[in-house]
Amino acid sequence: MIKSRAILMELDAVESQFQQQGDEISGVIKVDMPSRFASTVVLPHLRDWLDSYPNVQIKISSADYTIDLVKEGIDCVVRVGDLNDSALIARPLAMYQPFNCVSPEYLEKFGEPKTLASLQDHLLIDYSPKMGNSQATFEYVEKGKTQQLPMPSVLAFNGTDAYLSACLSGLGVAQIPALGIREHLEAGRLIRILPKHEAAAMPVSLLYLSRRQVPRRLSLFMDWLEALVKRVTSTSG
């Protein structure tokens, strides 16, 4: 089944090379991306793409966990963090700098941690895509190396939207990419803490299958997405 899907994808790519103009580009693009990336970066600007290519249908999956592109029939995927998929072609999009954040309600109840040692008196909201049983840790960079500090934690999430909502609800300390929370910081709904002890910036990459022909609609979409991310990150930094 997986092999037959790969063959169909190749045939579709060859056919799409004959489509040249915007109104001639057609078909379906299936893309997977983190839910927060979709809601804060892509969706506010997606109308621009749809107006340019009205005959292309976009199907967005926001699984917030690693998926198999061929098995799931996904054309491309946005991933945050280090990559280990040697069979995929990667296009770097941006770097996500995490901020340490809490809500005003959390500060009022528990106070503000001023040092790494004081974090032992606080609660960490754990982001755990695989929902394993590992110890929740607060990540930070010291002398160029990533360090992990075990912290008390009673909540773990594998979805980025729920993770952010938990922090906004005053449920603990969260380490959230700065892109997408600027409005919360400016409005005072989130407060940045321990700015000298933040996690390393994470690469954001666009990945797709290595094949001889890439459908024109997919090539155009990936070019649009790459340009969009660069524009958004340059204006929100």
Tab-separated table of C-alpha atoms in Angstrom:
chain	number	residue	atom	x	y	z
A	1	MET	CA	0.000	0.000	0.000
A	2	ILE	CA	2.760	2.455	0.942
A	3	LYS	CA	4.701	1.676	-2.258
A	4	SER	CA	1.607	2.211	-4.417
A	5	ARG	CA	1.001	5.576	-2.744
A	6	ALA	CA	4.540	6.638	-3.549
A	7	ILE	CA	4.034	5.685	-7.222
A	8	LEU	CA	0.775	7.657	-7.389
A	9	MET	CA	2.519	10.664	-5.889
A	10	GLU	CA	5.188	10.500	-8.586
A	11	LEU	CA	2.562	10.313	-11.358
A	12	ASP	CA	0.685	13.229	-9.838
A	13	ALA	CA	3.890	15.268	-9.766
A	14	VAL	CA	4.584	14.646	-13.456
A	15	GLU	CA	1.044	15.644	-14.411
A	16	SER	CA	1.200	18.832	-12.377
A	17	GLN	CA	4.294	20.044	-14.244
A	18	PHE	CA	2.031	20.873	-17.193
A	19	GLN	CA	-0.029	23.269	-15.070
A	20	GLN	CA	1.471	26.733	-15.380
A	21	GLN	CA	-0.958	29.557	-14.536
A	22	GLY	CA	-2.514	30.231	-11.129
A	23	ASP	CA	-6.013	29.362	-12.271
A	24	GLU	CA	-4.715	26.126	-13.821
A	25	ILE	CA	-2.972	24.871	-10.678
A	26	SER	CA	-5.302	22.354	-9.064
A	27	GLY	CA	-5.423	19.358	-6.789
A	28	VAL	CA	-5.027	18.712	-3.082
A	29	ILE	CA	-2.157	19.618	-0.742
A	30	LYS	CA	-1.961	17.780	2.565
A	31	VAL	CA	0.281	19.454	5.104
A	32	ASP	CA	0.938	18.745	8.775
A	33	MET	CA	2.054	21.444	11.201
A	34	PRO	CA	1.894	22.197	14.942
A	35	SER	CA	-1.479	23.635	15.927
A	36	ARG	CA	0.006	26.868	17.307
A	37	PHE	CA	2.046	27.364	14.136
A	38	ALA	CA	-1.106	26.917	12.088
A	39	SER	CA	-3.214	29.314	14.146
A	40	THR	CA	-0.638	32.080	14.642
A	41	VAL	CA	1.426	31.977	11.440
A	42	VAL	CA	-0.411	30.285	8.579
A	43	LEU	CA	-4.162	30.772	9.014
A	44	PRO	CA	-4.104	34.584	9.358
A	45	HIS	CA	-2.472	34.777	5.904
A	46	LEU	CA	-3.893	31.731	4.122
A	47	ARG	CA	-6.491	33.808	2.237
A	48	ASP	CA	-3.639	35.272	0.156
A	49	TRP	CA	-2.745	31.787	-1.087
A	50	LEU	CA	-6.360	30.752	-1.683
A	51	ASP	CA	-7.023	33.880	-3.741
A	52	SER	CA	-3.998	33.150	-5.929
A	53	TYR	CA	-4.755	29.442	-6.387
A	54	PRO	CA	-8.520	28.979	-6.014
A	55	ASN	CA	-8.518	25.472	-7.484
A	56	VAL	CA	-6.152	24.023	-4.898
A	57	GLN	CA	-7.631	22.402	-1.792
A	58	ILE	CA	-5.549	22.623	1.377
A	59	LYS	CA	-5.919	19.939	4.037
A	60	ILE	CA	-4.131	20.853	7.268
A	61	SER	CA	-3.367	18.295	9.934
A	62	SER	CA	-2.248	19.531	13.347
A	63	ALA	CA	-1.265	16.312	15.037
A	64	ASP	CA	1.465	17.835	17.258
A	65	TYR	CA	3.417	14.578	17.016
A	66	THR	CA	5.705	12.982	14.452
A	67	ILE	CA	3.883	11.290	11.590
A	68	ASP	CA	4.885	9.105	8.636
A	69	LEU	CA	4.418	11.202	5.492
A	70	VAL	CA	3.947	8.293	3.086
A	71	LYS	CA	1.731	6.247	5.385
A	72	GLU	CA	-0.493	9.236	6.155
A	73	GLY	CA	-0.425	10.579	2.596
A	74	ILE	CA	1.037	13.926	3.710
A	75	ASP	CA	2.836	16.094	1.143
A	76	CYS	CA	4.901	18.189	3.537
A	77	VAL	CA	5.249	18.795	7.248
A	78	VAL	CA	6.437	21.620	9.480
A	79	ARG	CA	8.517	20.416	12.406
A	80	VAL	CA	10.044	22.236	15.342
A	81	GLY	CA	13.270	20.907	16.831
A	82	ASP	CA	16.203	18.813	15.697
A	83	LEU	CA	15.638	16.499	12.731
A	84	ASN	CA	16.444	12.830	12.376
A	85	ASP	CA	14.535	11.926	9.214
A	86	SER	CA	17.302	11.180	6.732
A	87	ALA	CA	14.795	10.151	4.053
A	88	LEU	CA	13.193	13.607	3.989
A	89	ILE	CA	14.368	16.820	2.373
A	90	ALA	CA	14.443	19.734	4.824
A	91	ARG	CA	14.039	23.436	4.130
A	92	PRO	CA	14.946	25.632	7.121
A	93	LEU	CA	12.250	28.204	7.885
A	94	ALA	CA	13.156	29.981	11.128
A	95	MET	CA	14.418	29.655	14.682
A	96	TYR	CA	11.969	29.533	17.589
A	97	GLN	CA	13.273	31.180	20.771
A	98	PRO	CA	11.384	29.875	23.813
A	99	PHE	CA	10.418	32.307	26.575
A	100	ASN	CA	9.843	31.266	30.180
A	101	CYS	CA	6.309	32.395	30.957
A	102	VAL	CA	3.703	32.478	33.693
A	103	SER	CA	0.364	34.230	34.060
A	104	PRO	CA	-0.287	37.153	36.424
A	105	GLU	CA	-2.612	34.880	38.421
A	106	TYR	CA	0.185	32.379	38.922
A	107	LEU	CA	2.570	35.109	40.116
A	108	GLU	CA	-0.013	36.413	42.554
A	109	LYS	CA	-0.470	32.972	44.101
A	110	PHE	CA	3.059	31.544	44.008
A	111	GLY	CA	5.345	34.538	43.557
A	112	GLU	CA	8.036	34.994	40.905
A	113	PRO	CA	11.019	32.627	40.718
A	114	LYS	CA	14.163	34.734	40.667
A	115	THR	CA	16.770	31.956	40.493
A	116	LEU	CA	17.075	28.443	39.120
A	117	ALA	CA	17.124	27.083	42.658
A	118	SER	CA	13.808	28.777	43.450
A	119	LEU	CA	12.109	26.804	40.662
A	120	GLN	CA	11.879	23.885	43.078
A	121	ASP	CA	9.090	25.801	44.803
A	122	HIS	CA	7.123	26.126	41.570
A	123	LEU	CA	5.170	23.933	39.124
A	124	LEU	CA	6.311	23.230	35.580
A	125	ILE	CA	3.782	22.612	32.826
A	126	ASP	CA	5.385	19.761	30.923
A	127	TYR	CA	5.219	19.604	27.122
A	128	SER	CA	5.465	15.898	26.311
A	129	PRO	CA	4.571	14.929	22.706
A	130	LYS	CA	4.978	11.202	23.433
A	131	MET	CA	3.335	11.389	26.876
A	132	GLY	CA	6.009	9.191	28.437
A	133	ASN	CA	6.882	8.749	32.101
A	134	SER	CA	10.082	10.771	32.075
A	135	GLN	CA	10.799	13.439	34.692
A	136	ALA	CA	9.602	16.921	33.769
A	137	THR	CA	12.582	19.229	33.291
A	138	PHE	CA	13.166	22.938	32.884
A	139	GLU	CA	15.598	23.482	30.003
A	140	TYR	CA	18.105	26.316	29.866
A	141	VAL	CA	21.430	27.129	28.251
A	142	GLU	CA	24.562	27.543	30.352
A	143	LYS	CA	27.961	28.208	28.788
A	144	GLY	CA	26.622	27.191	25.399
A	145	LYS	CA	25.237	23.844	26.546
A	146	THR	CA	21.656	22.805	27.184
A	147	GLN	CA	20.977	21.882	30.785
A	148	GLN	CA	17.917	20.136	32.208
A	149	LEU	CA	16.703	20.931	35.689
A	150	PRO	CA	14.101	18.523	37.175
A	151	MET	CA	11.062	20.401	38.441
A	152	PRO	CA	7.834	19.565	40.252
A	153	SER	CA	5.024	19.025	37.746
A	154	VAL	CA	1.453	17.785	37.889
A	155	LEU	CA	0.405	18.557	34.303
A	156	ALA	CA	1.666	17.388	30.909
A	157	PHE	CA	0.319	18.139	27.444
A	158	ASN	CA	1.099	16.829	23.967
A	159	GLY	CA	-0.687	19.657	22.147
A	160	THR	CA	0.681	23.173	21.761
A	161	ASP	CA	-2.681	24.949	22.056
A	162	ALA	CA	-3.558	23.220	25.329
A	163	TYR	CA	-0.019	23.840	26.600
A	164	LEU	CA	-0.393	27.587	26.056
A	165	SER	CA	-3.912	27.629	27.508
A	166	ALA	CA	-2.663	25.941	30.671
A	167	CYS	CA	-0.088	28.683	31.165
A	168	LEU	CA	-2.651	31.418	30.489
A	169	SER	CA	-4.897	29.750	33.080
A	170	GLY	CA	-2.255	30.111	35.782
A	171	LEU	CA	-1.397	26.424	36.059
A	172	GLY	CA	2.388	26.745	36.073
A	173	VAL	CA	5.602	27.740	34.330
A	174	ALA	CA	5.796	27.086	30.581
A	175	GLN	CA	8.556	27.448	28.001
A	176	ILE	CA	6.788	28.789	24.933
A	177	PRO	CA	8.183	29.987	21.579
A	178	ALA	CA	8.106	33.774	21.499
A	179	LEU	CA	6.537	33.833	18.045
A	180	GLY	CA	2.809	33.656	18.548
A	181	ILE	CA	2.657	34.941	22.135
A	182	ARG	CA	3.724	38.541	21.552
A	183	GLU	CA	0.152	39.764	21.920
A	184	HIS	CA	-0.228	37.897	25.219
A	185	LEU	CA	2.979	39.456	26.530
A	186	GLU	CA	2.051	42.956	25.395
A	187	ALA	CA	-1.441	42.650	26.888
A	188	GLY	CA	-0.028	41.374	30.183
A	189	ARG	CA	-1.760	38.010	29.948
A	190	LEU	CA	1.680	36.363	30.108
A	191	ILE	CA	4.780	37.504	31.966
A	192	ARG	CA	8.307	36.547	30.980
A	193	ILE	CA	10.487	35.248	33.812
A	194	LEU	CA	14.147	34.216	34.176
A	195	PRO	CA	15.171	35.685	30.788
A	196	LYS	CA	18.823	34.773	31.427
A	197	HIS	CA	17.927	31.105	31.784
A	198	GLU	CA	15.996	30.247	28.650
A	199	ALA	CA	16.111	27.166	26.464
A	200	ALA	CA	18.081	27.091	23.226
A	201	ALA	CA	16.414	28.344	20.070
A	202	MET	CA	14.752	25.527	18.121
A	203	PRO	CA	14.937	25.163	14.335
A	204	VAL	CA	11.670	25.243	12.409
A	205	SER	CA	11.872	23.185	9.224
A	206	LEU	CA	9.681	22.299	6.272
A	207	LEU	CA	10.117	18.656	5.279
A	208	TYR	CA	8.962	16.730	2.245
A	209	LEU	CA	9.670	13.417	0.569
A	210	SER	CA	12.648	12.994	-1.688
A	211	ARG	CA	11.316	12.272	-5.171
A	212	ARG	CA	12.244	12.994	-8.746
A	213	GLN	CA	9.279	15.271	-9.402
A	214	VAL	CA	7.549	17.569	-6.931
A	215	PRO	CA	3.978	18.610	-7.851
A	216	ARG	CA	3.949	22.216	-9.000
A	217	ARG	CA	1.186	23.113	-6.548
A	218	LEU	CA	3.312	21.730	-3.682
A	219	SER	CA	6.413	23.559	-4.867
A	220	LEU	CA	4.470	26.831	-5.043
A	221	PHE	CA	2.919	26.277	-1.613
A	222	MET	CA	6.258	25.535	0.031
A	223	ASP	CA	7.789	28.647	-1.554
A	224	TRP	CA	4.838	30.705	-0.271
A	225	LEU	CA	5.111	29.212	3.220
A	226	GLU	CA	8.848	29.837	3.424
A	227	ALA	CA	8.406	33.480	2.375
A	228	LEU	CA	5.529	33.897	4.832
A	229	VAL	CA	7.508	32.597	7.805
A	230	LYS	CA	10.443	34.868	7.006
A	231	ARG	CA	8.114	37.849	6.764
A	232	VAL	CA	6.268	37.053	9.992
A	233	THR	CA	9.435	36.396	12.004
A	234	SER	CA	11.124	39.562	10.711
A	235	THR	CA	8.217	41.757	11.803
A	236	SER	CA	7.651	40.138	15.208
A	237	GLY	CA	11.202	39.931	16.461
